[in-house]
Amino acid sequence: MHTATKVVIITERSILEGVATIIEARGGTGYTFVEAGGKGSRGKRGSGRAQVAGGISQNVKIEAIVANHDVAEAITDDVVAKYFTNYAGVAYVETVEILRPEKFSLI
């Protein structure tokens, strides 16, 4: 196993491409996103069919494995500064253990 850092960003679907651009610009080699729902300071948001507008889910959970905490912090700082004033969102960072570190440019 190899230690890495996972960045998790839960936000509005409409800014997915912008968040992805930040992840890649800061050194992320890829990301995964899934539809998300829940409740927070801006109310309830669903991921079910009834909550889908124009075929696009309102919220997504975006995850990226990056080399270290500094890279993760740069990503989250950029996302917060660019988007979280005007869009719902939460971001957090976790230390994770992974297989195949070459997939994430860790070796």
Short mmCIF file of N, CA, C and O in Angstrom, two decimals:
data_model
loop_
_atom_site.label_atom_id
_atom_site.label_comp_id
_atom_site.label_asym_id
_atom_site.label_seq_id
_atom_site.Cartn_x
_atom_site.Cartn_y
_atom_site.Cartn_z
N MET A 1 0.84 -1.18 0.00
CA MET A 1 0.00 0.00 0.00
C MET A 1 0.88 1.24 0.00
O MET A 1 1.97 1.24 0.56
N HIS A 2 0.32 2.29 -0.57
CA HIS A 2 1.02 3.57 -0.66
C HIS A 2 0.09 4.67 -0.15
O HIS A 2 -1.09 4.67 -0.44
N THR A 3 0.65 5.61 0.57
CA THR A 3 -0.13 6.70 1.12
C THR A 3 -0.30 7.80 0.08
O THR A 3 0.65 8.16 -0.62
N ALA A 4 -1.52 8.31 -0.01
CA ALA A 4 -1.83 9.42 -0.90
C ALA A 4 -2.89 10.28 -0.21
O ALA A 4 -3.28 10.00 0.92
N THR A 5 -3.34 11.30 -0.89
CA THR A 5 -4.35 12.21 -0.35
C THR A 5 -5.53 12.24 -1.29
O THR A 5 -5.36 12.37 -2.51
N LYS A 6 -6.73 12.14 -0.72
CA LYS A 6 -7.95 12.21 -1.52
C LYS A 6 -8.64 13.54 -1.25
O LYS A 6 -8.85 13.92 -0.11
N VAL A 7 -8.98 14.23 -2.32
CA VAL A 7 -9.75 15.46 -2.26
C VAL A 7 -11.20 15.11 -2.60
O VAL A 7 -11.46 14.43 -3.60
N VAL A 8 -12.13 15.55 -1.77
CA VAL A 8 -13.56 15.33 -2.02
C VAL A 8 -14.24 16.69 -2.08
O VAL A 8 -14.10 17.50 -1.15
N ILE A 9 -14.96 16.93 -3.16
CA ILE A 9 -15.68 18.18 -3.33
C ILE A 9 -17.12 17.83 -3.71
O ILE A 9 -17.36 17.13 -4.68
N ILE A 10 -18.06 18.30 -2.90
CA ILE A 10 -19.47 18.09 -3.19
C ILE A 10 -20.04 19.45 -3.53
O ILE A 10 -19.96 20.39 -2.71
N THR A 11 -20.58 19.58 -4.73
CA THR A 11 -21.00 20.89 -5.20
C THR A 11 -22.05 20.76 -6.29
O THR A 11 -22.50 19.67 -6.61
N GLU A 12 -22.40 21.87 -6.87
CA GLU A 12 -23.41 21.91 -7.91
C GLU A 12 -22.85 21.37 -9.23
O GLU A 12 -21.71 21.63 -9.60
N ARG A 13 -23.67 20.63 -9.94
CA ARG A 13 -23.28 20.00 -11.20
C ARG A 13 -22.80 21.02 -12.23
O ARG A 13 -21.92 20.75 -13.04
N SER A 14 -23.36 22.21 -12.18
CA SER A 14 -23.05 23.22 -13.19
C SER A 14 -21.59 23.66 -13.18
O SER A 14 -21.11 24.21 -14.19
N ILE A 15 -20.86 23.44 -12.09
CA ILE A 15 -19.44 23.85 -12.06
C ILE A 15 -18.48 22.68 -12.14
O ILE A 15 -17.27 22.85 -11.93
N LEU A 16 -18.99 21.50 -12.47
CA LEU A 16 -18.13 20.31 -12.55
C LEU A 16 -16.93 20.53 -13.46
O LEU A 16 -15.80 20.23 -13.08
N GLU A 17 -17.14 21.04 -14.64
CA GLU A 17 -16.02 21.20 -15.58
C GLU A 17 -14.98 22.18 -15.05
O GLU A 17 -13.78 21.97 -15.21
N GLY A 18 -15.41 23.24 -14.40
CA GLY A 18 -14.46 24.19 -13.82
C GLY A 18 -13.65 23.57 -12.69
O GLY A 18 -12.44 23.80 -12.59
N VAL A 19 -14.31 22.78 -11.85
CA VAL A 19 -13.60 22.09 -10.77
C VAL A 19 -12.60 21.09 -11.35
O VAL A 19 -11.45 21.00 -10.90
N ALA A 20 -13.02 20.37 -12.38
CA ALA A 20 -12.13 19.41 -13.03
C ALA A 20 -10.89 20.10 -13.61
O ALA A 20 -9.77 19.59 -13.50
N THR A 21 -11.09 21.25 -14.18
CA THR A 21 -9.96 22.02 -14.73
C THR A 21 -8.98 22.40 -13.62
O THR A 21 -7.76 22.31 -13.81
N ILE A 22 -9.50 22.82 -12.48
CA ILE A 22 -8.63 23.16 -11.35
C ILE A 22 -7.86 21.93 -10.87
O ILE A 22 -6.65 22.01 -10.62
N ILE A 23 -8.53 20.80 -10.74
CA ILE A 23 -7.86 19.56 -10.31
C ILE A 23 -6.69 19.24 -11.23
O ILE A 23 -5.58 18.98 -10.77
N GLU A 24 -6.93 19.29 -12.52
CA GLU A 24 -5.88 18.96 -13.48
C GLU A 24 -4.77 20.00 -13.49
O GLU A 24 -3.59 19.66 -13.58
N ALA A 25 -5.13 21.28 -13.37
CA ALA A 25 -4.12 22.35 -13.37
C ALA A 25 -3.20 22.26 -12.16
O ALA A 25 -2.02 22.63 -12.23
N ARG A 26 -3.72 21.74 -11.05
CA ARG A 26 -2.94 21.64 -9.82
C ARG A 26 -2.22 20.30 -9.68
O ARG A 26 -1.63 20.02 -8.65
N GLY A 27 -2.27 19.46 -10.70
CA GLY A 27 -1.49 18.24 -10.68
C GLY A 27 -2.26 16.96 -10.52
O GLY A 27 -1.67 15.88 -10.49
N GLY A 28 -3.57 17.02 -10.42
CA GLY A 28 -4.37 15.80 -10.37
C GLY A 28 -4.34 15.09 -11.72
O GLY A 28 -4.39 15.74 -12.76
N THR A 29 -4.21 13.79 -11.70
CA THR A 29 -4.14 13.04 -12.95
C THR A 29 -5.50 12.55 -13.42
O THR A 29 -5.62 11.98 -14.49
N GLY A 30 -6.53 12.79 -12.62
CA GLY A 30 -7.87 12.39 -12.99
C GLY A 30 -8.80 12.61 -11.82
O GLY A 30 -8.39 13.09 -10.75
N TYR A 31 -10.05 12.27 -12.01
CA TYR A 31 -11.06 12.44 -10.97
C TYR A 31 -12.23 11.53 -11.28
O TYR A 31 -12.37 11.02 -12.39
N THR A 32 -13.07 11.33 -10.29
CA THR A 32 -14.30 10.58 -10.43
C THR A 32 -15.42 11.45 -9.89
O THR A 32 -15.23 12.16 -8.91
N PHE A 33 -16.58 11.41 -10.56
CA PHE A 33 -17.73 12.12 -10.00
C PHE A 33 -18.96 11.23 -10.06
O PHE A 33 -19.09 10.39 -10.94
N VAL A 34 -19.83 11.43 -9.09
CA VAL A 34 -21.11 10.72 -9.03
C VAL A 34 -22.19 11.73 -8.63
O VAL A 34 -21.90 12.74 -8.00
N GLU A 35 -23.42 11.44 -9.03
CA GLU A 35 -24.53 12.28 -8.60
C GLU A 35 -24.65 12.22 -7.09
O GLU A 35 -24.38 11.18 -6.48
N ALA A 36 -25.04 13.33 -6.48
CA ALA A 36 -25.12 13.39 -5.02
C ALA A 36 -26.36 14.15 -4.60
O ALA A 36 -26.85 15.02 -5.32
N GLY A 37 -26.82 13.84 -3.41
CA GLY A 37 -27.94 14.56 -2.81
C GLY A 37 -27.71 14.67 -1.32
O GLY A 37 -26.84 14.00 -0.76
N GLY A 38 -28.47 15.51 -0.68
CA GLY A 38 -28.33 15.67 0.76
C GLY A 38 -28.99 16.93 1.24
O GLY A 38 -29.77 17.56 0.53
N LYS A 39 -28.65 17.32 2.44
CA LYS A 39 -29.21 18.52 3.04
C LYS A 39 -28.10 19.31 3.71
O LYS A 39 -27.24 18.75 4.38
N GLY A 40 -28.12 20.61 3.52
CA GLY A 40 -27.12 21.47 4.13
C GLY A 40 -27.67 22.86 4.33
O GLY A 40 -28.89 23.07 4.33
N SER A 41 -26.79 23.83 4.45
CA SER A 41 -27.19 25.20 4.75
C SER A 41 -28.03 25.83 3.64
O SER A 41 -28.76 26.78 3.88
N ARG A 42 -27.93 25.29 2.44
CA ARG A 42 -28.71 25.83 1.32
C ARG A 42 -29.93 24.96 1.00
O ARG A 42 -30.48 25.03 -0.07
N GLY A 43 -30.32 24.10 1.95
CA GLY A 43 -31.52 23.30 1.80
C GLY A 43 -31.24 21.89 1.30
O GLY A 43 -30.09 21.45 1.24
N LYS A 44 -32.32 21.18 0.96
CA LYS A 44 -32.21 19.81 0.46
C LYS A 44 -31.93 19.82 -1.03
O LYS A 44 -32.48 20.63 -1.77
N ARG A 45 -31.11 18.87 -1.44
CA ARG A 45 -30.84 18.66 -2.86
C ARG A 45 -30.84 17.18 -3.11
O ARG A 45 -30.13 16.44 -2.44
N GLY A 46 -31.61 16.75 -4.05
CA GLY A 46 -31.71 15.32 -4.33
C GLY A 46 -30.90 14.92 -5.53
O GLY A 46 -30.45 15.74 -6.31
N SER A 47 -30.72 13.61 -5.67
CA SER A 47 -30.05 13.08 -6.85
C SER A 47 -30.97 12.17 -7.64
O SER A 47 -30.59 11.67 -8.67
N GLY A 48 -32.19 11.97 -7.15
CA GLY A 48 -33.13 11.11 -7.84
C GLY A 48 -33.73 11.79 -9.05
O GLY A 48 -33.55 12.97 -9.29
N ARG A 49 -34.47 11.04 -9.86
CA ARG A 49 -35.04 11.55 -11.10
C ARG A 49 -35.88 12.80 -10.89
O ARG A 49 -35.88 13.70 -11.71
N ALA A 50 -36.61 12.87 -9.79
CA ALA A 50 -37.46 14.03 -9.54
C ALA A 50 -36.64 15.30 -9.33
O ALA A 50 -37.13 16.40 -9.51
N GLN A 51 -35.38 15.15 -9.00
CA GLN A 51 -34.53 16.30 -8.72
C GLN A 51 -33.60 16.63 -9.88
O GLN A 51 -32.72 17.46 -9.75
N VAL A 52 -33.79 15.97 -11.00
CA VAL A 52 -32.91 16.18 -12.14
C VAL A 52 -33.51 17.25 -13.04
O VAL A 52 -34.65 17.15 -13.46
N ALA A 53 -32.74 18.28 -13.32
CA ALA A 53 -33.20 19.36 -14.18
C ALA A 53 -32.54 19.23 -15.55
O ALA A 53 -31.33 19.27 -15.65
N GLY A 54 -33.32 19.05 -16.58
CA GLY A 54 -32.76 18.94 -17.93
C GLY A 54 -31.86 17.74 -18.09
O GLY A 54 -30.95 17.75 -18.90
N GLY A 55 -32.08 16.67 -17.31
CA GLY A 55 -31.28 15.47 -17.42
C GLY A 55 -29.95 15.54 -16.69
O GLY A 55 -29.13 14.65 -16.79
N ILE A 56 -29.71 16.63 -15.97
CA ILE A 56 -28.45 16.81 -15.25
C ILE A 56 -28.74 16.91 -13.76
O ILE A 56 -29.53 17.74 -13.34
N SER A 57 -28.10 16.07 -12.97
CA SER A 57 -28.29 16.12 -11.53
C SER A 57 -27.84 17.48 -11.00
O SER A 57 -26.91 18.09 -11.51
N GLN A 58 -28.48 17.94 -9.96
CA GLN A 58 -28.15 19.24 -9.40
C GLN A 58 -26.81 19.24 -8.67
O GLN A 58 -26.13 20.24 -8.65
N ASN A 59 -26.45 18.13 -8.01
CA ASN A 59 -25.20 18.08 -7.25
C ASN A 59 -24.35 16.90 -7.69
O ASN A 59 -24.86 15.88 -8.15
N VAL A 60 -23.05 17.04 -7.48
CA VAL A 60 -22.11 15.96 -7.75
C VAL A 60 -21.11 15.87 -6.61
O VAL A 60 -20.84 16.86 -5.92
N LYS A 61 -20.58 14.68 -6.43
CA LYS A 61 -19.46 14.46 -5.51
C LYS A 61 -18.27 14.12 -6.39
O LYS A 61 -18.31 13.17 -7.17
N ILE A 62 -17.22 14.92 -6.27
CA ILE A 62 -16.03 14.78 -7.10
C ILE A 62 -14.89 14.33 -6.19
O ILE A 62 -14.66 14.93 -5.14
N GLU A 63 -14.19 13.27 -6.59
CA GLU A 63 -13.06 12.77 -5.82
C GLU A 63 -11.83 12.69 -6.71
O GLU A 63 -11.92 12.29 -7.87
N ALA A 64 -10.70 13.06 -6.14
CA ALA A 64 -9.42 12.96 -6.86
C ALA A 64 -8.35 12.50 -5.88
O ALA A 64 -8.28 13.01 -4.76
N ILE A 65 -7.54 11.56 -6.30
CA ILE A 65 -6.38 11.12 -5.52
C ILE A 65 -5.19 11.93 -6.02
O ILE A 65 -4.91 11.98 -7.22
N VAL A 66 -4.50 12.58 -5.08
CA VAL A 66 -3.35 13.40 -5.45
C VAL A 66 -2.13 13.01 -4.61
O VAL A 66 -2.25 12.27 -3.64
N ALA A 67 -0.99 13.54 -4.99
CA ALA A 67 0.27 13.10 -4.41
C ALA A 67 0.41 13.40 -2.92
O ALA A 67 0.95 12.60 -2.18
N ASN A 68 -0.08 14.57 -2.48
CA ASN A 68 0.15 14.95 -1.10
C ASN A 68 -0.82 16.03 -0.65
O ASN A 68 -1.62 16.55 -1.44
N HIS A 69 -0.72 16.37 0.62
CA HIS A 69 -1.62 17.35 1.22
C HIS A 69 -1.47 18.73 0.60
O HIS A 69 -2.46 19.47 0.46
N ASP A 70 -0.27 19.12 0.20
CA ASP A 70 -0.06 20.44 -0.40
C ASP A 70 -0.84 20.58 -1.71
O ASP A 70 -1.44 21.63 -1.97
N VAL A 71 -0.82 19.55 -2.52
CA VAL A 71 -1.58 19.57 -3.78
C VAL A 71 -3.07 19.63 -3.48
O VAL A 71 -3.81 20.41 -4.09
N ALA A 72 -3.52 18.83 -2.53
CA ALA A 72 -4.93 18.82 -2.14
C ALA A 72 -5.36 20.19 -1.65
O ALA A 72 -6.44 20.69 -2.00
N GLU A 73 -4.53 20.82 -0.84
CA GLU A 73 -4.86 22.13 -0.30
C GLU A 73 -4.93 23.18 -1.41
O GLU A 73 -5.81 24.06 -1.40
N ALA A 74 -4.03 23.10 -2.38
CA ALA A 74 -4.07 24.03 -3.50
C ALA A 74 -5.36 23.89 -4.29
O ALA A 74 -5.98 24.88 -4.69
N ILE A 75 -5.78 22.65 -4.51
CA ILE A 75 -7.04 22.40 -5.24
C ILE A 75 -8.22 22.98 -4.46
O ILE A 75 -9.03 23.72 -5.02
N THR A 76 -8.32 22.63 -3.19
CA THR A 76 -9.47 23.10 -2.42
C THR A 76 -9.46 24.62 -2.26
O THR A 76 -10.50 25.26 -2.34
N ASP A 77 -8.29 25.21 -2.06
CA ASP A 77 -8.21 26.67 -1.96
C ASP A 77 -8.73 27.33 -3.24
O ASP A 77 -9.48 28.31 -3.18
N ASP A 78 -8.31 26.82 -4.39
CA ASP A 78 -8.75 27.39 -5.67
C ASP A 78 -10.25 27.23 -5.87
O ASP A 78 -10.93 28.16 -6.31
N VAL A 79 -10.78 26.05 -5.56
CA VAL A 79 -12.22 25.81 -5.73
C VAL A 79 -13.03 26.72 -4.81
O VAL A 79 -14.01 27.35 -5.24
N VAL A 80 -12.62 26.81 -3.56
CA VAL A 80 -13.33 27.66 -2.61
C VAL A 80 -13.30 29.12 -3.07
O VAL A 80 -14.33 29.80 -3.10
N ALA A 81 -12.14 29.61 -3.46
CA ALA A 81 -12.00 31.00 -3.87
C ALA A 81 -12.81 31.31 -5.13
O ALA A 81 -13.44 32.38 -5.22
N LYS A 82 -12.82 30.40 -6.08
CA LYS A 82 -13.49 30.67 -7.35
C LYS A 82 -15.00 30.44 -7.31
O LYS A 82 -15.75 31.17 -7.95
N TYR A 83 -15.45 29.46 -6.54
CA TYR A 83 -16.85 29.05 -6.66
C TYR A 83 -17.72 29.14 -5.40
O TYR A 83 -18.92 29.36 -5.52
N PHE A 84 -17.18 28.94 -4.23
CA PHE A 84 -18.04 28.71 -3.08
C PHE A 84 -18.73 29.96 -2.54
O PHE A 84 -19.59 29.85 -1.68
N THR A 85 -18.44 31.13 -3.05
CA THR A 85 -19.21 32.30 -2.69
C THR A 85 -20.58 32.27 -3.35
O THR A 85 -21.58 32.67 -2.77
N ASN A 86 -20.63 31.76 -4.58
CA ASN A 86 -21.86 31.79 -5.37
C ASN A 86 -22.52 30.43 -5.59
O ASN A 86 -23.62 30.38 -6.14
N TYR A 87 -21.85 29.36 -5.23
CA TYR A 87 -22.38 28.01 -5.42
C TYR A 87 -22.32 27.24 -4.12
O TYR A 87 -21.40 27.43 -3.32
N ALA A 88 -23.28 26.35 -3.93
CA ALA A 88 -23.26 25.47 -2.76
C ALA A 88 -22.06 24.53 -2.88
O ALA A 88 -21.73 24.09 -3.98
N GLY A 89 -21.44 24.22 -1.76
CA GLY A 89 -20.33 23.29 -1.84
C GLY A 89 -19.67 23.03 -0.51
O GLY A 89 -19.76 23.84 0.41
N VAL A 90 -19.04 21.89 -0.44
CA VAL A 90 -18.22 21.52 0.70
C VAL A 90 -17.01 20.76 0.15
O VAL A 90 -17.11 20.09 -0.88
N ALA A 91 -15.89 20.92 0.80
CA ALA A 91 -14.67 20.23 0.37
C ALA A 91 -13.95 19.70 1.59
O ALA A 91 -13.96 20.33 2.65
N TYR A 92 -13.36 18.52 1.44
CA TYR A 92 -12.53 17.98 2.51
C TYR A 92 -11.45 17.10 1.93
O TYR A 92 -11.49 16.72 0.75
N VAL A 93 -10.47 16.80 2.77
CA VAL A 93 -9.28 16.05 2.36
C VAL A 93 -9.10 14.89 3.32
O VAL A 93 -9.30 15.04 4.53
N GLU A 94 -8.72 13.73 2.79
CA GLU A 94 -8.48 12.53 3.60
C GLU A 94 -7.15 11.91 3.20
O GLU A 94 -6.78 11.93 2.03
N THR A 95 -6.46 11.32 4.15
CA THR A 95 -5.31 10.50 3.85
C THR A 95 -5.83 9.10 3.54
O THR A 95 -6.65 8.56 4.27
N VAL A 96 -5.37 8.54 2.43
CA VAL A 96 -5.83 7.22 1.99
C VAL A 96 -4.64 6.35 1.65
O VAL A 96 -3.53 6.84 1.41
N GLU A 97 -4.88 5.05 1.63
CA GLU A 97 -3.86 4.10 1.17
C GLU A 97 -4.36 3.50 -0.13
O GLU A 97 -5.51 3.08 -0.23
N ILE A 98 -3.47 3.48 -1.13
CA ILE A 98 -3.88 3.05 -2.45
C ILE A 98 -2.96 1.95 -2.99
O ILE A 98 -1.82 1.79 -2.53
N LEU A 99 -3.46 1.27 -3.96
CA LEU A 99 -2.67 0.34 -4.76
C LEU A 99 -2.35 1.06 -6.07
O LEU A 99 -2.99 2.04 -6.41
N ARG A 100 -1.38 0.58 -6.80
CA ARG A 100 -1.03 1.13 -8.11
C ARG A 100 -0.72 2.63 -8.07
O ARG A 100 -1.36 3.43 -8.72
N PRO A 101 0.29 3.05 -7.33
CA PRO A 101 0.61 4.47 -7.20
C PRO A 101 0.98 5.12 -8.54
O PRO A 101 0.83 6.34 -8.69
N GLU A 102 1.42 4.33 -9.50
CA GLU A 102 1.78 4.89 -10.80
C GLU A 102 0.57 5.53 -11.51
O GLU A 102 0.72 6.43 -12.32
N LYS A 103 -0.63 5.08 -11.17
CA LYS A 103 -1.85 5.66 -11.76
C LYS A 103 -2.05 7.12 -11.33
O LYS A 103 -2.77 7.86 -11.97
N PHE A 104 -1.41 7.49 -10.24
CA PHE A 104 -1.60 8.81 -9.69
C PHE A 104 -0.31 9.63 -9.69
O PHE A 104 -0.20 10.63 -9.00
N SER A 105 0.66 9.19 -10.47
CA SER A 105 1.97 9.86 -10.56
C SER A 105 2.64 9.99 -9.20
O SER A 105 3.26 10.99 -8.89
N LEU A 106 2.51 8.95 -8.38
CA LEU A 106 3.11 8.99 -7.04
C LEU A 106 4.48 8.34 -7.01
O LEU A 106 5.18 8.42 -5.99
N ILE A 107 4.88 7.67 -8.07
CA ILE A 107 6.24 7.11 -8.12
C ILE A 107 6.90 7.49 -9.41
O ILE A 107 6.32 7.95 -10.33
#
